[in-house]
Short mmCIF file of C-alpha atoms in Angstrom, two decimals:
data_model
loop_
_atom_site.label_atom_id
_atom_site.label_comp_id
_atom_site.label_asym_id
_atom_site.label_seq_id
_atom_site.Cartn_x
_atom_site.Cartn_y
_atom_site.Cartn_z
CA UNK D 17 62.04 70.08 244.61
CA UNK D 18 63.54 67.54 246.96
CA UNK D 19 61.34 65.88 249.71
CA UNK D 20 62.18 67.95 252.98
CA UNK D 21 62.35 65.57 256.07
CA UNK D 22 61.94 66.39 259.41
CA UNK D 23 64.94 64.54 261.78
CA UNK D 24 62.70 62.05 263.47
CA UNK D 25 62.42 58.64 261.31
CA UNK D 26 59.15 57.99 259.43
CA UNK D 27 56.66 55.96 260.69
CA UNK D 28 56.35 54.38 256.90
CA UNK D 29 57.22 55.80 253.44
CA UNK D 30 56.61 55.37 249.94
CA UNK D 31 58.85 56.05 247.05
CA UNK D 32 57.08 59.15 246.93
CA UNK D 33 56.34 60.96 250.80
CA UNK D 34 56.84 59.64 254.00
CA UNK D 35 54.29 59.77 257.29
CA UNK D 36 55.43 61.04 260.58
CA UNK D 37 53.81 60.47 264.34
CA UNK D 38 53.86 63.56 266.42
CA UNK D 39 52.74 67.15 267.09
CA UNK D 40 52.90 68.86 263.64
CA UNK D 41 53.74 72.21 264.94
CA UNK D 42 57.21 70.39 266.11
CA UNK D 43 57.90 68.43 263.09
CA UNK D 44 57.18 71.48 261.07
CA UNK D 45 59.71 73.37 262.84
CA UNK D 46 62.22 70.66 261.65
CA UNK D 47 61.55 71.14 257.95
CA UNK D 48 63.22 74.24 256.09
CA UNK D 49 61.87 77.54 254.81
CA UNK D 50 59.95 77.82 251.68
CA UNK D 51 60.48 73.49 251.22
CA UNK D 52 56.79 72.61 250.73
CA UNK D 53 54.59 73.75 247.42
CA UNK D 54 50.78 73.10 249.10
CA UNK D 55 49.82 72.71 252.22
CA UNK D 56 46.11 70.78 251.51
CA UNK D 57 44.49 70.14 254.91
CA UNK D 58 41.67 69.46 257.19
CA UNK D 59 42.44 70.28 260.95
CA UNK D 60 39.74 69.34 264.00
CA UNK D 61 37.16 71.73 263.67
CA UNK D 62 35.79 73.84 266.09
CA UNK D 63 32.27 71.90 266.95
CA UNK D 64 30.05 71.68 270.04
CA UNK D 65 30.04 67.87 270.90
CA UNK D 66 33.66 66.57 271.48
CA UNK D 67 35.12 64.29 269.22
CA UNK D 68 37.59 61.39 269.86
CA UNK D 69 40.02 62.78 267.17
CA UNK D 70 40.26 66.38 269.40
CA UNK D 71 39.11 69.46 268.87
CA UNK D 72 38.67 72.34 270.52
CA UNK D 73 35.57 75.58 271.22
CA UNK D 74 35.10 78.26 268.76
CA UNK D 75 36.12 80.69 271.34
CA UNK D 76 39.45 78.78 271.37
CA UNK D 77 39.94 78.14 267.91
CA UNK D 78 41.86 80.68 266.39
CA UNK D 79 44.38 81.47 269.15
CA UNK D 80 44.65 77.60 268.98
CA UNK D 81 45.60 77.39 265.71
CA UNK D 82 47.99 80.22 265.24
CA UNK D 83 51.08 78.24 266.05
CA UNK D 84 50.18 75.77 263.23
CA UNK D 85 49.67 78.52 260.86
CA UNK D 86 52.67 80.31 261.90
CA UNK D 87 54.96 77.10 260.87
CA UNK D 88 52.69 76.90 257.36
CA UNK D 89 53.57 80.71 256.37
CA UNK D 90 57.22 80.22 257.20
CA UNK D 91 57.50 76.59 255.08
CA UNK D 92 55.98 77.37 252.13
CA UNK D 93 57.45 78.74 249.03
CA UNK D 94 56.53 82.09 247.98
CA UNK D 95 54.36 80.86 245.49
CA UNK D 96 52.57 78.26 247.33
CA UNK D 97 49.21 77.53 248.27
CA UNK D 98 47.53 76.44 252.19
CA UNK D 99 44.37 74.58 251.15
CA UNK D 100 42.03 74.22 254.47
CA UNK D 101 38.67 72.12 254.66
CA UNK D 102 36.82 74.28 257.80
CA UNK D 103 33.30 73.84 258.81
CA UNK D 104 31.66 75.83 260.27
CA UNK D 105 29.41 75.36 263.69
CA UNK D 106 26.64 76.72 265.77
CA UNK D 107 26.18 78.88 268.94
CA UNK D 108 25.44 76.67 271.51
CA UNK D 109 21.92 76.40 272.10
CA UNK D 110 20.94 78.74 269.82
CA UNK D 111 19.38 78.75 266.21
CA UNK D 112 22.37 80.51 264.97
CA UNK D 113 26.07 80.43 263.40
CA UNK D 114 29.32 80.22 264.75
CA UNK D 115 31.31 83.60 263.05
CA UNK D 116 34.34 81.83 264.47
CA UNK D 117 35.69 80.36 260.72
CA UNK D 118 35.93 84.12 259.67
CA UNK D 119 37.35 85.40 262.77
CA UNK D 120 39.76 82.58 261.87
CA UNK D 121 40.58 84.08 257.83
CA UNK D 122 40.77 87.45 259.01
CA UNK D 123 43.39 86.62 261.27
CA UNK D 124 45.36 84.63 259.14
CA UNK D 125 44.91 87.25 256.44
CA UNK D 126 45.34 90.74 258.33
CA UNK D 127 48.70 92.16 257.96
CA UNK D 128 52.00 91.05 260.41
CA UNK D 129 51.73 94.66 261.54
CA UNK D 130 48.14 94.39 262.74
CA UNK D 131 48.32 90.73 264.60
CA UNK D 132 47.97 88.76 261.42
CA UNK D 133 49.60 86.62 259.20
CA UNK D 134 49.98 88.31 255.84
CA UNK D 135 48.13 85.73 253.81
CA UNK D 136 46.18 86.63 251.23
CA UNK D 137 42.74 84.81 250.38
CA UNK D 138 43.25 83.30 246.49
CA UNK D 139 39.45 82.27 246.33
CA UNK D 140 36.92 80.49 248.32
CA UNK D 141 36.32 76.89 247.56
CA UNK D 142 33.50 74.92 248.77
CA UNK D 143 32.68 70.92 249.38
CA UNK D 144 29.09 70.03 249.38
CA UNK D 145 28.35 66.51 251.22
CA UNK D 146 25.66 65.20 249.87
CA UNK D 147 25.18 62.56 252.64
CA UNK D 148 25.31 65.34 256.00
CA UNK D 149 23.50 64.00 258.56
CA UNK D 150 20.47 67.09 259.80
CA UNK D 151 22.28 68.57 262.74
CA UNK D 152 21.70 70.55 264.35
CA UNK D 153 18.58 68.07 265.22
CA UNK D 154 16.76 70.42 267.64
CA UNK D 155 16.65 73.12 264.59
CA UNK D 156 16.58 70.88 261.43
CA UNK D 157 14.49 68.35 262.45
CA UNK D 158 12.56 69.04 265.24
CA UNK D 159 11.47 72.62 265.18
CA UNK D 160 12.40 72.52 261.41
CA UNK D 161 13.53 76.33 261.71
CA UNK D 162 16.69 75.50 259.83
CA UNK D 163 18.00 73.91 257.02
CA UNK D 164 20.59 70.95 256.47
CA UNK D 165 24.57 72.35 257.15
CA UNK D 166 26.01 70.14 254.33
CA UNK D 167 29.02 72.60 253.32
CA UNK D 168 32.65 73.31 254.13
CA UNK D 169 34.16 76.17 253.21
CA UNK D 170 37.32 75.53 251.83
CA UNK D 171 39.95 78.50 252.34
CA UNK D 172 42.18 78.38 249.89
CA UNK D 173 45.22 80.73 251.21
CA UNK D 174 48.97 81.92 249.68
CA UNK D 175 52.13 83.45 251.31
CA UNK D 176 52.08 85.78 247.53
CA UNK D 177 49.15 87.09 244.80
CA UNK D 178 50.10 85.12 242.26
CA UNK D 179 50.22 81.60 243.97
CA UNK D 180 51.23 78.52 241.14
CA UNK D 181 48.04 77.23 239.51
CA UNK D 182 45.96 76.05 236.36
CA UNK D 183 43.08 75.17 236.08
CA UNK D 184 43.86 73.39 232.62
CA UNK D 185 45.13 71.09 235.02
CA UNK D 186 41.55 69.87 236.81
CA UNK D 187 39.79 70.05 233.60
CA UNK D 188 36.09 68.43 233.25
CA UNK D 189 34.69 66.80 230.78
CA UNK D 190 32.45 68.49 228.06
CA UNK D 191 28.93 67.75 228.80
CA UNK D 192 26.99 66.42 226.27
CA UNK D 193 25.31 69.90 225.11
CA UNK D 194 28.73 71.41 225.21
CA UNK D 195 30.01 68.62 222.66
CA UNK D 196 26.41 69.72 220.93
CA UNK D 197 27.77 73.12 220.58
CA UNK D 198 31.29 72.70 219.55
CA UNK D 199 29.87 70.52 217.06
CA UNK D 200 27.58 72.99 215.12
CA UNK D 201 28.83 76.12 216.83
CA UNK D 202 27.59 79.27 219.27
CA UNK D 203 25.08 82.60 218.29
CA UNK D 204 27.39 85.01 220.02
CA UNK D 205 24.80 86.93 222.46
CA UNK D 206 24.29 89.45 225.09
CA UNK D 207 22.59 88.05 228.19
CA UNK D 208 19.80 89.93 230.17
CA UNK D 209 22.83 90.20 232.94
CA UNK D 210 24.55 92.10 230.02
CA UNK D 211 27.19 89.66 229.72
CA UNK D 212 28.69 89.08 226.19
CA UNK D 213 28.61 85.45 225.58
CA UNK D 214 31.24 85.35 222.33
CA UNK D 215 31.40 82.86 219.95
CA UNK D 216 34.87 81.33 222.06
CA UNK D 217 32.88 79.25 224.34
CA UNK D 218 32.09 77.38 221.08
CA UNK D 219 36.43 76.27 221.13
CA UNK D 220 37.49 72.72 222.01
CA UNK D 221 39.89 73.40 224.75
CA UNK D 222 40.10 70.32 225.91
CA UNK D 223 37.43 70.52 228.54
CA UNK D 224 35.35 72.80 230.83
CA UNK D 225 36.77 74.71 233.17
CA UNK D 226 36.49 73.73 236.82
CA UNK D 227 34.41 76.28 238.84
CA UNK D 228 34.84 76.43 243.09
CA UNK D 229 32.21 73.64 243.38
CA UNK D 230 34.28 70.33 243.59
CA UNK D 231 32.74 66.67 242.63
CA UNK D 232 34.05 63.35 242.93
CA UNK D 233 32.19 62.34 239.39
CA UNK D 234 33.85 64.75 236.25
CA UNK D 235 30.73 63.97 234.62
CA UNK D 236 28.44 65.23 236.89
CA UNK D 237 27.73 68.78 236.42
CA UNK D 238 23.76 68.85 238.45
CA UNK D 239 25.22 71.12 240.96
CA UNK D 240 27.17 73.50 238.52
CA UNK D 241 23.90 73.84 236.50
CA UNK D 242 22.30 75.59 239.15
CA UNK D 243 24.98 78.13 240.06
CA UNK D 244 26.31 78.85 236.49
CA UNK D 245 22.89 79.04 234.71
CA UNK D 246 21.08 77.93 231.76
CA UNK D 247 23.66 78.92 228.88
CA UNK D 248 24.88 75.41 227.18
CA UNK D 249 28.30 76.76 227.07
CA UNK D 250 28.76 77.56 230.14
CA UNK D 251 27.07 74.35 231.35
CA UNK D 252 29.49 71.72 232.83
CA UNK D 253 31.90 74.07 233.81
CA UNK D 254 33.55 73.38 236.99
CA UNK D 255 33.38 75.89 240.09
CA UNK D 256 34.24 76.37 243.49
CA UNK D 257 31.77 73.23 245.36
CA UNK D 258 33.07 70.10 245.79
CA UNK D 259 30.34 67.48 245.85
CA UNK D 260 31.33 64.66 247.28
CA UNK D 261 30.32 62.03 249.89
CA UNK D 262 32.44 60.65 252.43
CA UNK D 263 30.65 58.23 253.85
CA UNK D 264 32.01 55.28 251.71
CA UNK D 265 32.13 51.73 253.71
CA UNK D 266 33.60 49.10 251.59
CA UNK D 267 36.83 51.07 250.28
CA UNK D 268 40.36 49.34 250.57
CA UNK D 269 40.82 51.35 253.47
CA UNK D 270 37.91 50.80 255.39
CA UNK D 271 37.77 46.99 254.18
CA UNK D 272 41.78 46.47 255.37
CA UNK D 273 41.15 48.35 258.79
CA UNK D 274 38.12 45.74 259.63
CA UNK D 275 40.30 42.97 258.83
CA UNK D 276 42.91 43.71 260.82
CA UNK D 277 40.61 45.67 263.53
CA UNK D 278 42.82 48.94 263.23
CA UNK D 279 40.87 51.63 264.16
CA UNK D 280 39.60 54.05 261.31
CA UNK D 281 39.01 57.81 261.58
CA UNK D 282 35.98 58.71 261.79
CA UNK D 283 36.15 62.06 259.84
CA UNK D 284 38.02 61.39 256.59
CA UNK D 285 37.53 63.65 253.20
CA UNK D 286 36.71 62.32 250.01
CA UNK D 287 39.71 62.09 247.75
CA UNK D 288 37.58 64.21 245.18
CA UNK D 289 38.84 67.32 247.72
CA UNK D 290 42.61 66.70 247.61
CA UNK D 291 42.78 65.68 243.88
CA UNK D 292 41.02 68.54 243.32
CA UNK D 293 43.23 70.78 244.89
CA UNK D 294 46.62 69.35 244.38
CA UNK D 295 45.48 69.39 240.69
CA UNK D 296 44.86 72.79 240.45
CA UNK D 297 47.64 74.24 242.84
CA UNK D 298 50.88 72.13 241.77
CA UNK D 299 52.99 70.40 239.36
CA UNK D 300 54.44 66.95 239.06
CA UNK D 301 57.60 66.27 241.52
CA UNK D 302 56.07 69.27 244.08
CA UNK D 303 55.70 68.76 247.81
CA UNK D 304 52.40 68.39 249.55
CA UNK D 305 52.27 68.46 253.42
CA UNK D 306 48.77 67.23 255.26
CA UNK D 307 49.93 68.76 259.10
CA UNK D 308 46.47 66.56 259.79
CA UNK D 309 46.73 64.02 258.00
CA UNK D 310 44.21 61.45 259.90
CA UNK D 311 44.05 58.60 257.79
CA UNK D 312 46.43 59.86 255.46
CA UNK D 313 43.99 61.05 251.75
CA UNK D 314 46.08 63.50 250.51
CA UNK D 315 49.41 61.30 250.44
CA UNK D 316 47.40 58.93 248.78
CA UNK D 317 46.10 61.13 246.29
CA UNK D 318 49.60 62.99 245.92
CA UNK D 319 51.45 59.88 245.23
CA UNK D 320 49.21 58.88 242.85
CA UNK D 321 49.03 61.72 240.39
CA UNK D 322 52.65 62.31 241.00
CA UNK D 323 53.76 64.55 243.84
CA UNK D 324 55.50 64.32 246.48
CA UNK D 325 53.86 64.39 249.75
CA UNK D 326 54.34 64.28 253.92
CA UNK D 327 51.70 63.11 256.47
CA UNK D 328 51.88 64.74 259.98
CA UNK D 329 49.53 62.87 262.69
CA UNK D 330 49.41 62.91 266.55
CA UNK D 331 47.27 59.86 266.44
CA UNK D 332 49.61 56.27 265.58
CA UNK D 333 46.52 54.13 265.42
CA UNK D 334 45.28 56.37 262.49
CA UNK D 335 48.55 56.20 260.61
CA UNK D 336 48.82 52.59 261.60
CA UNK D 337 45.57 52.38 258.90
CA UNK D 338 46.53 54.67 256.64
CA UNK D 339 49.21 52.42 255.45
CA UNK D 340 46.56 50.07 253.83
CA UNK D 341 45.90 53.13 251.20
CA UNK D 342 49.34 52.36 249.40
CA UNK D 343 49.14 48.32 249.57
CA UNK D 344 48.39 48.15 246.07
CA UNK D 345 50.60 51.20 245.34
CA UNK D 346 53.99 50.65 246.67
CA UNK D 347 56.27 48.51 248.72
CA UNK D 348 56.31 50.22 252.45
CA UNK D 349 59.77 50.02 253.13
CA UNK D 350 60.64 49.29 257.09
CA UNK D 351 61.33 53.39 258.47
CA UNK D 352 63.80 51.84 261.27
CA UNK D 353 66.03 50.08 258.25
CA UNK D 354 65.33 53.37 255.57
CA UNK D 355 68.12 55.03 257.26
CA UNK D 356 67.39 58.81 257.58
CA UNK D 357 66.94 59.85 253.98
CA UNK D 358 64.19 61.11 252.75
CA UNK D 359 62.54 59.13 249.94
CA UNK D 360 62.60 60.91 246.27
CA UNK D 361 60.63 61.29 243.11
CA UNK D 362 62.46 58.66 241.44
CA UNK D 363 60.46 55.57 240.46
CA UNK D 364 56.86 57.00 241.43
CA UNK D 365 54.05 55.57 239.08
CA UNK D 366 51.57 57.76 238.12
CA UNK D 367 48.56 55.14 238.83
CA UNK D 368 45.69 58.05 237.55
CA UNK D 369 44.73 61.82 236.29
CA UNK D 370 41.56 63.38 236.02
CA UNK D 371 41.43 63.51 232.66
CA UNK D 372 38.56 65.67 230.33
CA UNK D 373 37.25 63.39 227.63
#
């Protein structure tokens, strides 16, 4: 697919995406139907202390966001994929939850004829952050009548049923009693659950399925050991968490923006999320479109395994530091002398894949 481009001129671009400055809503409107594969994303969310990078009150949220999400259902391809990072929040003052990130699926996913937006809900991801601060601290820490918040949800949305995926793609690596197992084979048995556990999960397919919990180390499979179970075959296997800490200080990006005192954002997601996803929901040479794009992840992550990829951001100061993710990737030609093409797949290197061992 070629790299739709909205009229304005980037604010930089690779050989693979480009990065825009302004509302995403508008530049969205400037990009044709069905001309992006994945949308992979993490807007403001809806919180009770303001940030500086915006956002708005639960009660606000999803009327808020409907424009955004109007302009992703029209752009994507029938068998594409809107990948959103949401966390959830608290009623204010108040030991409880915030209902307001299912108010916001259930509007997105009701039928056109009933107020909604026809998507329909491919699975439920989820990123566990490890390094969550205890907040709410009047609950958590003081009274102690909650536990730490440490995950997202991660709504993983399509325009169709039968969205393009594979999960061959995000393989893991075999853990080490996996490799035990293929090696001198599986009792086929019947669980107390009454699951049949066949003698298949004894095959070398090349490694372990991912499940919904997503990690930035392949290896590390503590996590998926306590939702899968016990059962060496299964162990290893990836699911639907993403564990992964984004509180990194001494990556290019953060190193480059103290240098040249640009300021960073202060809510970024670990790449782990975005290679996850764009792993699992395209194909080499597809378009990926971050409408938030902050300081710019998922282009990063895109142009290195491969895709294509645009960067929508209302903030230039955050884009202005983005750039440093693709120093050591690419030349960043000068927007103003680019002319108004878009740039194409040609010459991308593929720098890395997530590969099982």
């Amino acid at each position: 697919m070629e790299l739709p481009t909205p009229q304005s001129k980037p604010f930089y671009q690779t050989d693979s995406g480009a990065a825009y400055v302004g509302d995403s809503v508008a530049l969205m409107k400037e990009l044709p139907d069905q001309s992006v594969n994945l949308i992979c994303t993490s807007p403001p969310f809806a919180l009770l202390r303001q940030k500086k990078y915006g956002n708005v009150s639960a009660q606000e949220y999803v009327d808020w966001f409907m424009p955004f999400a109007e302009q992703f259902k029209r752009i994507l391809t029938e068998d594409g994929s809107l990948v959103i990072d949401l966390g959830g929040t608290w009623v204010k003052g108040e030991p409880i939850r915030s209902l307001y990130h299912y108010e916001f699926l259930l509007r997105l996913c009701r039928p056109v004829e009933e107020g909604g937006l026809g998507f329909n809900l491919a699975q439920e991801l989820y990123w566990y952050n490890p390094a969550k601060l205890p907040t709410p601290a009047q609950w958590v820490t003081i009274e102690r009548i909650r536990v730490k918040d440490a995950v997202n949800t991660v709504w993983w949305l399509s325009p169709s049923t039968r969205p393009k995926a594979s999960n061959r793609r995000v393989l893991k690596p075999y853990s080490k009693a996996q490799k035990h197992l293929m090696k001198h084979g599986y009792k086929p048995k019947l669980r107390p659950s009454e699951h049949d556990i066949s003698d298949q999960f004894g095959n070398n397919n090349g490694g372990a399925i991912p499940p919904n919990i997503i990690s930035d180390d392949p290896h590390n499979a503590d996590v998926g050991n306590s939702v899968i179970g016990e059962t060496p075959a299964l162990e290893g296997m990836p699911v639907n968490v993403i564990a992964a800490s984004n509180t990194s200080s001494n990556d290019r990006y953060q190193r480059r923006c103290r240098e040249e005192k640009v300021k960073r954002h202060p809510a970024r997601f670990p790449a782990a999320l975005p290679e996850f996803i764009i792993g699992l929901c395209t194909e080499e040479g597809d378009v990926v479109l971050d409408p938030f794009a902050g300081s710019n992840t998922t282009g990063q992550v895109a142009h290195e395994i491969n895709r294509q990829w645009l960067a929508f951001e209302l903030d230039e100061s955050y884009l202005e530091g983005s750039k440093f993710r693709f120093e050591e990737l690419d030349p960043l030609p000068d927007a103003a002398a680019s002319g108004d093409g878009a740039p194409g797949p040609e010459g991308q290197t593929k720098l890395f894949a997530r590969a099982a061992e």
